[in-house]
Amino acid sequence: AVQVFQATSMERAALNREAQLLSELTEWLQSCKSMKELYDMVADFLSKLLPDCPGSLYIYAHSRDVLEGVGSWNGDQAVAAMHPDDCWGLRRGRTYTYGQSEFDVRCSHVESGSAAHYCCIPILAHGETIGLLHIDLSKGCDETANEACGSSIANQKKLALLCAEQISLAIANAKLPDELQDQSIRAALTGRYTRRYALE
């Protein structure tokens, strides 16, 4: 009974810490003034929130034909740029977890043999995919303890999904002033600069 109580209290303490960090993440992200500041803050927070999970954040370039690596944490090596077709999560339009099914296909942007379990979470804002959150779930997972490993992966994946929601809102909010500025100085039909741009 004492062991069960200790395990329960440790789980509650971990959940409380995660909830507090998520709350702080939301507050800090809403205060960011630039995209670089936002990306650096995401990397710092996720390194603390998911200490056993290396990961990377990718954002669509303006041309929408490639995703640029804008941040990584816990020793993950993000590629500088990747094609949207390199990720099964982006191609299927939903979260893709590698290593949990009998039939899995590795994403092209993940090196062969580098991660036994990983998760690719498309970041959506206003009905549009704006990026990708890649999380390596295999670090610290012992293959002999399959049940504990599965539970740990499920918890980390759930936390990563919550983080992706907060990140998507923050990126959409940070991009909004730039989009409004662009709309105010360009004609909607032709895309050319307007008189307002010339006056500025």
JSON list of C-alpha atoms in Angstrom, two decimals, residues 91-183:
[
{"chain": "A", "resi": 91, "resn": "ARG", "atom": "CA", "xyz": [1.38, 13.22, -46.53]},
{"chain": "A", "resi": 92, "resn": "ARG", "atom": "CA", "xyz": [-1.47, 11.60, -44.59]},
{"chain": "A", "resi": 93, "resn": "GLY", "atom": "CA", "xyz": [-2.48, 14.83, -42.86]},
{"chain": "A", "resi": 94, "resn": "ARG", "atom": "CA", "xyz": [-2.45, 13.40, -39.33]},
{"chain": "A", "resi": 95, "resn": "THR", "atom": "CA", "xyz": [-0.11, 12.35, -36.53]},
{"chain": "A", "resi": 96, "resn": "TYR", "atom": "CA", "xyz": [2.11, 9.44, -37.55]},
{"chain": "A", "resi": 97, "resn": "THR", "atom": "CA", "xyz": [3.80, 7.22, -34.96]},
{"chain": "A", "resi": 98, "resn": "TYR", "atom": "CA", "xyz": [6.54, 4.89, -36.15]},
{"chain": "A", "resi": 99, "resn": "GLY", "atom": "CA", "xyz": [7.28, 1.69, -34.20]},
{"chain": "A", "resi": 100, "resn": "GLN", "atom": "CA", "xyz": [3.85, 0.85, -32.76]},
{"chain": "A", "resi": 101, "resn": "SER", "atom": "CA", "xyz": [2.39, -1.23, -35.57]},
{"chain": "A", "resi": 102, "resn": "GLU", "atom": "CA", "xyz": [3.37, -4.48, -37.28]},
{"chain": "A", "resi": 103, "resn": "PHE", "atom": "CA", "xyz": [3.68, -2.59, -40.57]},
{"chain": "A", "resi": 104, "resn": "ASP", "atom": "CA", "xyz": [5.47, 0.76, -40.35]},
{"chain": "A", "resi": 105, "resn": "VAL", "atom": "CA", "xyz": [7.16, 2.81, -43.04]},
{"chain": "A", "resi": 106, "resn": "ARG", "atom": "CA", "xyz": [10.01, 5.06, -41.95]},
{"chain": "A", "resi": 107, "resn": "CYS", "atom": "CA", "xyz": [9.86, 8.71, -43.01]},
{"chain": "A", "resi": 108, "resn": "SER", "atom": "CA", "xyz": [12.59, 9.80, -45.45]},
{"chain": "A", "resi": 109, "resn": "HIS", "atom": "CA", "xyz": [13.65, 12.69, -43.21]},
{"chain": "A", "resi": 110, "resn": "VAL", "atom": "CA", "xyz": [14.58, 10.25, -40.39]},
{"chain": "A", "resi": 111, "resn": "GLU", "atom": "CA", "xyz": [17.87, 8.41, -40.79]},
{"chain": "A", "resi": 112, "resn": "SER", "atom": "CA", "xyz": [17.61, 4.63, -41.00]},
{"chain": "A", "resi": 113, "resn": "GLY", "atom": "CA", "xyz": [18.30, 2.99, -37.62]},
{"chain": "A", "resi": 114, "resn": "SER", "atom": "CA", "xyz": [18.35, 6.29, -35.73]},
{"chain": "A", "resi": 115, "resn": "ALA", "atom": "CA", "xyz": [15.03, 5.90, -33.86]},
{"chain": "A", "resi": 116, "resn": "ALA", "atom": "CA", "xyz": [13.00, 2.78, -33.09]},
{"chain": "A", "resi": 117, "resn": "HIS", "atom": "CA", "xyz": [9.98, 4.89, -32.09]},
{"chain": "A", "resi": 118, "resn": "TYR", "atom": "CA", "xyz": [9.20, 8.41, -33.23]},
{"chain": "A", "resi": 119, "resn": "CYS", "atom": "CA", "xyz": [6.22, 10.65, -33.77]},
{"chain": "A", "resi": 120, "resn": "CYS", "atom": "CA", "xyz": [5.56, 13.23, -36.51]},
{"chain": "A", "resi": 121, "resn": "ILE", "atom": "CA", "xyz": [2.84, 15.74, -35.61]},
{"chain": "A", "resi": 122, "resn": "PRO", "atom": "CA", "xyz": [1.60, 18.16, -38.29]},
{"chain": "A", "resi": 123, "resn": "ILE", "atom": "CA", "xyz": [1.12, 21.65, -36.85]},
{"chain": "A", "resi": 124, "resn": "LEU", "atom": "CA", "xyz": [-2.19, 23.13, -37.96]},
{"chain": "A", "resi": 125, "resn": "ALA", "atom": "CA", "xyz": [-3.41, 26.71, -37.62]},
{"chain": "A", "resi": 126, "resn": "HIS", "atom": "CA", "xyz": [-6.62, 28.16, -39.08]},
{"chain": "A", "resi": 127, "resn": "GLY", "atom": "CA", "xyz": [-7.20, 24.97, -41.08]},
{"chain": "A", "resi": 128, "resn": "GLU", "atom": "CA", "xyz": [-3.78, 25.13, -42.74]},
{"chain": "A", "resi": 129, "resn": "THR", "atom": "CA", "xyz": [-0.68, 23.02, -42.11]},
{"chain": "A", "resi": 130, "resn": "ILE", "atom": "CA", "xyz": [2.12, 25.39, -41.13]},
{"chain": "A", "resi": 131, "resn": "GLY", "atom": "CA", "xyz": [4.78, 22.98, -39.91]},
{"chain": "A", "resi": 132, "resn": "LEU", "atom": "CA", "xyz": [5.81, 19.71, -38.31]},
{"chain": "A", "resi": 133, "resn": "LEU", "atom": "CA", "xyz": [6.84, 18.65, -34.80]},
{"chain": "A", "resi": 134, "resn": "HIS", "atom": "CA", "xyz": [9.13, 15.59, -34.84]},
{"chain": "A", "resi": 135, "resn": "ILE", "atom": "CA", "xyz": [9.70, 13.77, -31.52]},
{"chain": "A", "resi": 136, "resn": "ASP", "atom": "CA", "xyz": [12.03, 10.78, -30.95]},
{"chain": "A", "resi": 137, "resn": "LEU", "atom": "CA", "xyz": [10.25, 8.54, -28.42]},
{"chain": "A", "resi": 138, "resn": "SER", "atom": "CA", "xyz": [12.80, 5.71, -28.24]},
{"chain": "A", "resi": 139, "resn": "LYS", "atom": "CA", "xyz": [15.41, 7.25, -25.90]},
{"chain": "A", "resi": 140, "resn": "GLY", "atom": "CA", "xyz": [15.42, 5.58, -22.49]},
{"chain": "A", "resi": 141, "resn": "CYS", "atom": "CA", "xyz": [12.99, 2.89, -23.63]},
{"chain": "A", "resi": 142, "resn": "ASP", "atom": "CA", "xyz": [14.12, -0.62, -22.74]},
{"chain": "A", "resi": 143, "resn": "GLU", "atom": "CA", "xyz": [12.99, -3.28, -25.21]},
{"chain": "A", "resi": 144, "resn": "THR", "atom": "CA", "xyz": [12.74, -5.88, -22.43]},
{"chain": "A", "resi": 145, "resn": "ALA", "atom": "CA", "xyz": [10.07, -3.90, -20.60]},
{"chain": "A", "resi": 146, "resn": "ASN", "atom": "CA", "xyz": [7.52, -3.68, -23.42]},
{"chain": "A", "resi": 147, "resn": "GLU", "atom": "CA", "xyz": [4.53, -2.74, -21.25]},
{"chain": "A", "resi": 148, "resn": "ALA", "atom": "CA", "xyz": [6.35, 0.06, -19.39]},
{"chain": "A", "resi": 149, "resn": "CYS", "atom": "CA", "xyz": [7.88, 1.21, -22.68]},
{"chain": "A", "resi": 150, "resn": "GLY", "atom": "CA", "xyz": [4.44, 1.38, -24.34]},
{"chain": "A", "resi": 151, "resn": "SER", "atom": "CA", "xyz": [3.02, 3.37, -21.43]},
{"chain": "A", "resi": 152, "resn": "SER", "atom": "CA", "xyz": [5.97, 5.79, -21.48]},
{"chain": "A", "resi": 153, "resn": "ILE", "atom": "CA", "xyz": [5.63, 6.32, -25.25]},
{"chain": "A", "resi": 154, "resn": "ALA", "atom": "CA", "xyz": [1.87, 6.94, -24.93]},
{"chain": "A", "resi": 155, "resn": "ASN", "atom": "CA", "xyz": [2.42, 9.55, -22.20]},
{"chain": "A", "resi": 156, "resn": "GLN", "atom": "CA", "xyz": [5.17, 11.32, -24.13]},
{"chain": "A", "resi": 157, "resn": "LYS", "atom": "CA", "xyz": [3.09, 11.31, -27.31]},
{"chain": "A", "resi": 158, "resn": "LYS", "atom": "CA", "xyz": [0.09, 12.78, -25.46]},
{"chain": "A", "resi": 159, "resn": "LEU", "atom": "CA", "xyz": [2.28, 15.56, -24.04]},
{"chain": "A", "resi": 160, "resn": "ALA", "atom": "CA", "xyz": [3.79, 16.24, -27.48]},
{"chain": "A", "resi": 161, "resn": "LEU", "atom": "CA", "xyz": [0.28, 16.59, -28.98]},
{"chain": "A", "resi": 162, "resn": "LEU", "atom": "CA", "xyz": [-0.64, 19.15, -26.30]},
{"chain": "A", "resi": 163, "resn": "CYS", "atom": "CA", "xyz": [2.55, 21.07, -27.04]},
{"chain": "A", "resi": 164, "resn": "ALA", "atom": "CA", "xyz": [1.82, 21.03, -30.79]},
{"chain": "A", "resi": 165, "resn": "GLU", "atom": "CA", "xyz": [-1.56, 22.68, -30.15]},
{"chain": "A", "resi": 166, "resn": "GLN", "atom": "CA", "xyz": [0.04, 25.49, -28.13]},
{"chain": "A", "resi": 167, "resn": "ILE", "atom": "CA", "xyz": [2.81, 25.95, -30.71]},
{"chain": "A", "resi": 168, "resn": "SER", "atom": "CA", "xyz": [0.32, 26.17, -33.59]},
{"chain": "A", "resi": 169, "resn": "LEU", "atom": "CA", "xyz": [-1.68, 28.92, -31.86]},
{"chain": "A", "resi": 170, "resn": "ALA", "atom": "CA", "xyz": [1.46, 30.88, -30.97]},
{"chain": "A", "resi": 171, "resn": "ILE", "atom": "CA", "xyz": [2.89, 30.69, -34.51]},
{"chain": "A", "resi": 172, "resn": "ALA", "atom": "CA", "xyz": [-0.45, 31.73, -36.05]},
{"chain": "A", "resi": 173, "resn": "ASN", "atom": "CA", "xyz": [-0.67, 34.71, -33.65]},
{"chain": "A", "resi": 174, "resn": "ALA", "atom": "CA", "xyz": [2.95, 35.73, -34.30]},
{"chain": "A", "resi": 175, "resn": "LYS", "atom": "CA", "xyz": [2.47, 35.58, -38.10]},
{"chain": "A", "resi": 176, "resn": "LEU", "atom": "CA", "xyz": [-0.79, 37.54, -38.06]},
{"chain": "A", "resi": 177, "resn": "PRO", "atom": "CA", "xyz": [0.75, 41.07, -37.87]},
{"chain": "A", "resi": 178, "resn": "ASP", "atom": "CA", "xyz": [3.08, 40.27, -40.80]},
{"chain": "A", "resi": 179, "resn": "GLU", "atom": "CA", "xyz": [0.19, 38.91, -42.84]},
{"chain": "A", "resi": 180, "resn": "LEU", "atom": "CA", "xyz": [-1.96, 41.97, -42.10]},
{"chain": "A", "resi": 181, "resn": "GLN", "atom": "CA", "xyz": [0.95, 44.27, -43.00]},
{"chain": "A", "resi": 182, "resn": "ASP", "atom": "CA", "xyz": [1.43, 42.39, -46.28]},
{"chain": "A", "resi": 183, "resn": "GLN", "atom": "CA", "xyz": [-2.30, 42.59, -47.08]}
]
